[in-house]
Coordinates of C-alpha atoms in Angstrom, one line a residue:
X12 CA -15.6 -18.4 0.1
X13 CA -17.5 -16.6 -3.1
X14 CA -15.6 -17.7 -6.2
X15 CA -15.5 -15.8 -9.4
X16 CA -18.3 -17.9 -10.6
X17 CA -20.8 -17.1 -7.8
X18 CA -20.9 -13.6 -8.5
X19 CA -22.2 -11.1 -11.3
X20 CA -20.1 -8.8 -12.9
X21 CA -21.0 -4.8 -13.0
X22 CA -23.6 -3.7 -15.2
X23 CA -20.3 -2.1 -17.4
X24 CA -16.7 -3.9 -16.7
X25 CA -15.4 -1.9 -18.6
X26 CA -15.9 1.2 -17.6
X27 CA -14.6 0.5 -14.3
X28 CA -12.2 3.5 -13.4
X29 CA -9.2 0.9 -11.6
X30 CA -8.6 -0.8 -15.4
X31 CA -5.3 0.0 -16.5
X32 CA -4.5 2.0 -19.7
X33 CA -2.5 0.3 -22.2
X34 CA 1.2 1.1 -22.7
X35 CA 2.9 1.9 -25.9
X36 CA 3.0 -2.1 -27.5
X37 CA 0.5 -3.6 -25.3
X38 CA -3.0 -4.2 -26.0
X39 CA -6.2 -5.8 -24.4
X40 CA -8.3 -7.9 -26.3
X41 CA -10.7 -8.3 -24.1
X42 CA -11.7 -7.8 -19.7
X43 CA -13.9 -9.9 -17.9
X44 CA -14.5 -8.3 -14.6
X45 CA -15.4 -11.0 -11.4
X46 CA -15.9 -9.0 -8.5
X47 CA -15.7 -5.1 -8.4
X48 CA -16.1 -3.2 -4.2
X49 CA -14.9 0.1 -3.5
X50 CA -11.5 -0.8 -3.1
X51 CA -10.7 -3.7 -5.6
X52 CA -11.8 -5.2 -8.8
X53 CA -11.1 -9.0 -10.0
X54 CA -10.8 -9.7 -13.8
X55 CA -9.6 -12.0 -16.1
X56 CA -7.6 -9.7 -18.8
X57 CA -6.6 -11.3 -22.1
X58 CA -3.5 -9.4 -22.9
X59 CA -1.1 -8.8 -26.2
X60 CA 2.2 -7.9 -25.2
X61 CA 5.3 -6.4 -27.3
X62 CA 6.9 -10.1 -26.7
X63 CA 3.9 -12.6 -27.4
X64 CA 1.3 -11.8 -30.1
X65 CA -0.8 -14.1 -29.2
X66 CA -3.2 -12.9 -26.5
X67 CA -2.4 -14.1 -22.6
X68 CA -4.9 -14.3 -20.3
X69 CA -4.1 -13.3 -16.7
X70 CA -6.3 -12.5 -13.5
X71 CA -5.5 -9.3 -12.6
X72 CA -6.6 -7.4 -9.0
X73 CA -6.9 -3.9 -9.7
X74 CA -6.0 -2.3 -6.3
X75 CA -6.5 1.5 -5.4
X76 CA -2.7 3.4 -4.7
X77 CA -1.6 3.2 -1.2
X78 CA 0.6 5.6 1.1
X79 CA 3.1 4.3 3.0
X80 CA 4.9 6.4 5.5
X81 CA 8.0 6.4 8.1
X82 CA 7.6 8.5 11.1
X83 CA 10.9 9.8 12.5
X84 CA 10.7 11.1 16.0
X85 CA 13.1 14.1 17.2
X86 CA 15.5 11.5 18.6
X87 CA 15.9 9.3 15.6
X88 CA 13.2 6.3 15.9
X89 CA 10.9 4.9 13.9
X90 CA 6.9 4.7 14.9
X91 CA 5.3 1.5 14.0
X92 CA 2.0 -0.4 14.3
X93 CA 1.2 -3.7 15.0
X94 CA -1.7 -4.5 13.4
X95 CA -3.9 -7.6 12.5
X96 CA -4.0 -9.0 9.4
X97 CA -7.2 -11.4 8.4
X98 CA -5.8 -13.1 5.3
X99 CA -2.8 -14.3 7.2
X100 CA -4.0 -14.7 10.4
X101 CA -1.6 -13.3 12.7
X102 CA -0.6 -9.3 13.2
X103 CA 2.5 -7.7 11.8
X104 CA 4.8 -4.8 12.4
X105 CA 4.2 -2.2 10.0
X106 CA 5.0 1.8 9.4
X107 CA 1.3 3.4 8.9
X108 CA -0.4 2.9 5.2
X109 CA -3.4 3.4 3.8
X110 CA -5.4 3.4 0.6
X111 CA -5.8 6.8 -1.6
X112 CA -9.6 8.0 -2.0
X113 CA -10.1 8.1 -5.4
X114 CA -9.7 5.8 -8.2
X115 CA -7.5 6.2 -11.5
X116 CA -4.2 7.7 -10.6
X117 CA -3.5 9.4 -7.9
X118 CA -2.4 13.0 -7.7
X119 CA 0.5 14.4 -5.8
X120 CA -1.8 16.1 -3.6
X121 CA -4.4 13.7 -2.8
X122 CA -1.1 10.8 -2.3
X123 CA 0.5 13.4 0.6
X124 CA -3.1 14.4 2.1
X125 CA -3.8 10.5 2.6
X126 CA -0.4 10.3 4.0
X127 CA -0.5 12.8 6.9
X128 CA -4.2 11.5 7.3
X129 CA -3.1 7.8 7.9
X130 CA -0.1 8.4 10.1
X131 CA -2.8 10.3 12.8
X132 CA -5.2 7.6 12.7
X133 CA -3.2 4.8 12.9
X134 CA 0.0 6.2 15.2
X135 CA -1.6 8.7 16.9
X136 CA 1.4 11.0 15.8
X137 CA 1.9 13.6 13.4
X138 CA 4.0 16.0 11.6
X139 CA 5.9 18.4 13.8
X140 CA 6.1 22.1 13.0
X141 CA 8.9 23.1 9.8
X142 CA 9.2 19.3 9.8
X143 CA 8.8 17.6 5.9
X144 CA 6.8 15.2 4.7
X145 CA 9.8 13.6 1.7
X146 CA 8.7 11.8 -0.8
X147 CA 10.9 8.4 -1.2
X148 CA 8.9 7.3 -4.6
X149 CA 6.6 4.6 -5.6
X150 CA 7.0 1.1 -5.9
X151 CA 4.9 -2.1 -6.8
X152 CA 4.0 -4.5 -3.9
X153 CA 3.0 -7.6 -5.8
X154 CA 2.9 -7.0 -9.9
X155 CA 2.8 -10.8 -10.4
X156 CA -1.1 -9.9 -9.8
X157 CA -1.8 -6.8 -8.8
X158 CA -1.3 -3.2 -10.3
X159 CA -1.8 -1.4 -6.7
X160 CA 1.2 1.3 -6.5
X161 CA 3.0 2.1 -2.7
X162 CA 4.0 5.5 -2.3
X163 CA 6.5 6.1 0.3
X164 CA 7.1 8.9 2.5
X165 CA 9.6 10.0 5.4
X166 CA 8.1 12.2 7.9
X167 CA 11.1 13.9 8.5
X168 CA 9.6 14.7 12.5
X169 CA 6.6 13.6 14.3
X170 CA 5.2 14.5 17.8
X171 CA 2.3 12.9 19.2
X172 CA -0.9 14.2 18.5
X173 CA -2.9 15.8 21.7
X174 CA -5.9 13.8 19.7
X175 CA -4.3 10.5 20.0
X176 CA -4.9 7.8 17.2
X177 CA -8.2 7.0 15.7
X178 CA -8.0 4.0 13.1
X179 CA -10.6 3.1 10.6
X180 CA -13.2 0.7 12.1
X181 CA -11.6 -1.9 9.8
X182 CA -8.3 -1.9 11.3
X183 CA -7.3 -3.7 14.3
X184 CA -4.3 -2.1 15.8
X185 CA -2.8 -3.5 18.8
X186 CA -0.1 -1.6 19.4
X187 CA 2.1 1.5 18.6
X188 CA 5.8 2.0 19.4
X189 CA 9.2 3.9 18.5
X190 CA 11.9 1.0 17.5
X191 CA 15.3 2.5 17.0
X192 CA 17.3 2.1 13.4
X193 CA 19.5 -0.9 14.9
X194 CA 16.3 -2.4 16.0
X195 CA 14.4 -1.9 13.6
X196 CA 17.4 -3.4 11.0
X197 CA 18.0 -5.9 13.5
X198 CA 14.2 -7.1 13.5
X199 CA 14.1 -7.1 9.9
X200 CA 17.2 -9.3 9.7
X201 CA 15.8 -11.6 12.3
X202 CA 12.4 -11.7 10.0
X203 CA 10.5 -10.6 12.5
X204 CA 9.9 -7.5 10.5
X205 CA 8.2 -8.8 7.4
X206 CA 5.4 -6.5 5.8
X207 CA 6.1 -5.5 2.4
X208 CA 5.6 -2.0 2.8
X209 CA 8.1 -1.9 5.6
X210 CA 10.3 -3.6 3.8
X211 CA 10.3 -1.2 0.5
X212 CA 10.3 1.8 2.6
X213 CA 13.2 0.8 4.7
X214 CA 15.5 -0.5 1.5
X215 CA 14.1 3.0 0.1
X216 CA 15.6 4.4 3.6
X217 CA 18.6 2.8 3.5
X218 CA 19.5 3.5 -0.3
X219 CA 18.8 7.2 0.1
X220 CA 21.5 7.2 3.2
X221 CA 18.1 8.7 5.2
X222 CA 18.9 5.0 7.7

């Protein structure tokens, strides 16, 4: 396992486009960046907040913005994947996501484009004619160390794509199927459901009165 020691950080850590901007009372003294790939950077960050003047330190994954998105078929079901996970070693059920192509925020364009994009590749499904693609908002999937945003979507009617699905050649997806809402609720209840994503777009789902 490579440790933040056992690797060199960019030539400038600071300039990496992923660090965040400081709010209105907040301030960073200084960024050590670990690790930096295409699609996350590692840094220790030591932070003054509008609470605690004296600087906190904090290791921080800056994480590209993700779309996350609920395929509704004609008849009222949900599509979802079942796809492997490495880090925990087991594969989940999970509506389609994927990570936006470009660093920085995201704008409203490139968040829907990735959208459509990843519910094709990963369901084999997409968005039927006059159907809409709703936005549901963002949220935060794990701020206790990461900044990554999740925007969610309903798409309001898929139909399956005569192209089938074509994931990434990093994803390993096992299965795709349409779960009613009582199963879907019921498998999420039972914790058999239990992908963060999911979870945010469903409560999303559910407080909207769209579930």
């Amino acid at each position: 396992m490579t440790t933040p020691s056992d690797v060199d950080p960019p030539a400038n850590p600071g300039d990496f486009p992923m660090a965040a901007c400081d709010a209105p009372g907040w301030e960073t003294i200084l960024r050590t960046v670990h690790h930096s790939d295409p699609w996350t950077e590692l840094a220790v960050e030591s932070v003054r907040t509008p609470t605690r003047h004296q600087p906190v330190s904090w290791t921080v994954v800056r994480r590209k913005s993700a779309a996350i998105i609920a395929p509704r078929t004609a008849d009222g079901s949900f599509i979802l994947v079942r796809q492997e996970r490495i880090p925990l070693r087991t594969a989940l059920w999970e509506f389609p996501a994927g990570q936006i192509d470009e660093s920085g925020p995201a704008d409203p364009a490139s968040i829907r484009a990735t959208a459509l994009r990843e519910l094709t590749e990963e369901t084999g499904y997409r968005l039927s004619a006059g159907a809409d693609l709703i936005p549901l908002g963002h949220f935060f999937t794990s701020p206790g160390f990461t900044d990554e945003h999740g925007y969610l979507f309903l798409a309001g009617r898929v139909e399956p794509d005569p192209a089938g699905h074509a994931p990434d050649h990093g994803e390993a997806i096992l299965e795709v199927r349409a779960f009613t809402p009582a199963e879907l609720r019921n498998r999420i209840a039972a914790g058999e459901i239990r992908d963060a994503n999911t979870l945010a777009a469903f409560a999303r789902l559910c407080a909207r009165g769209l579930l």
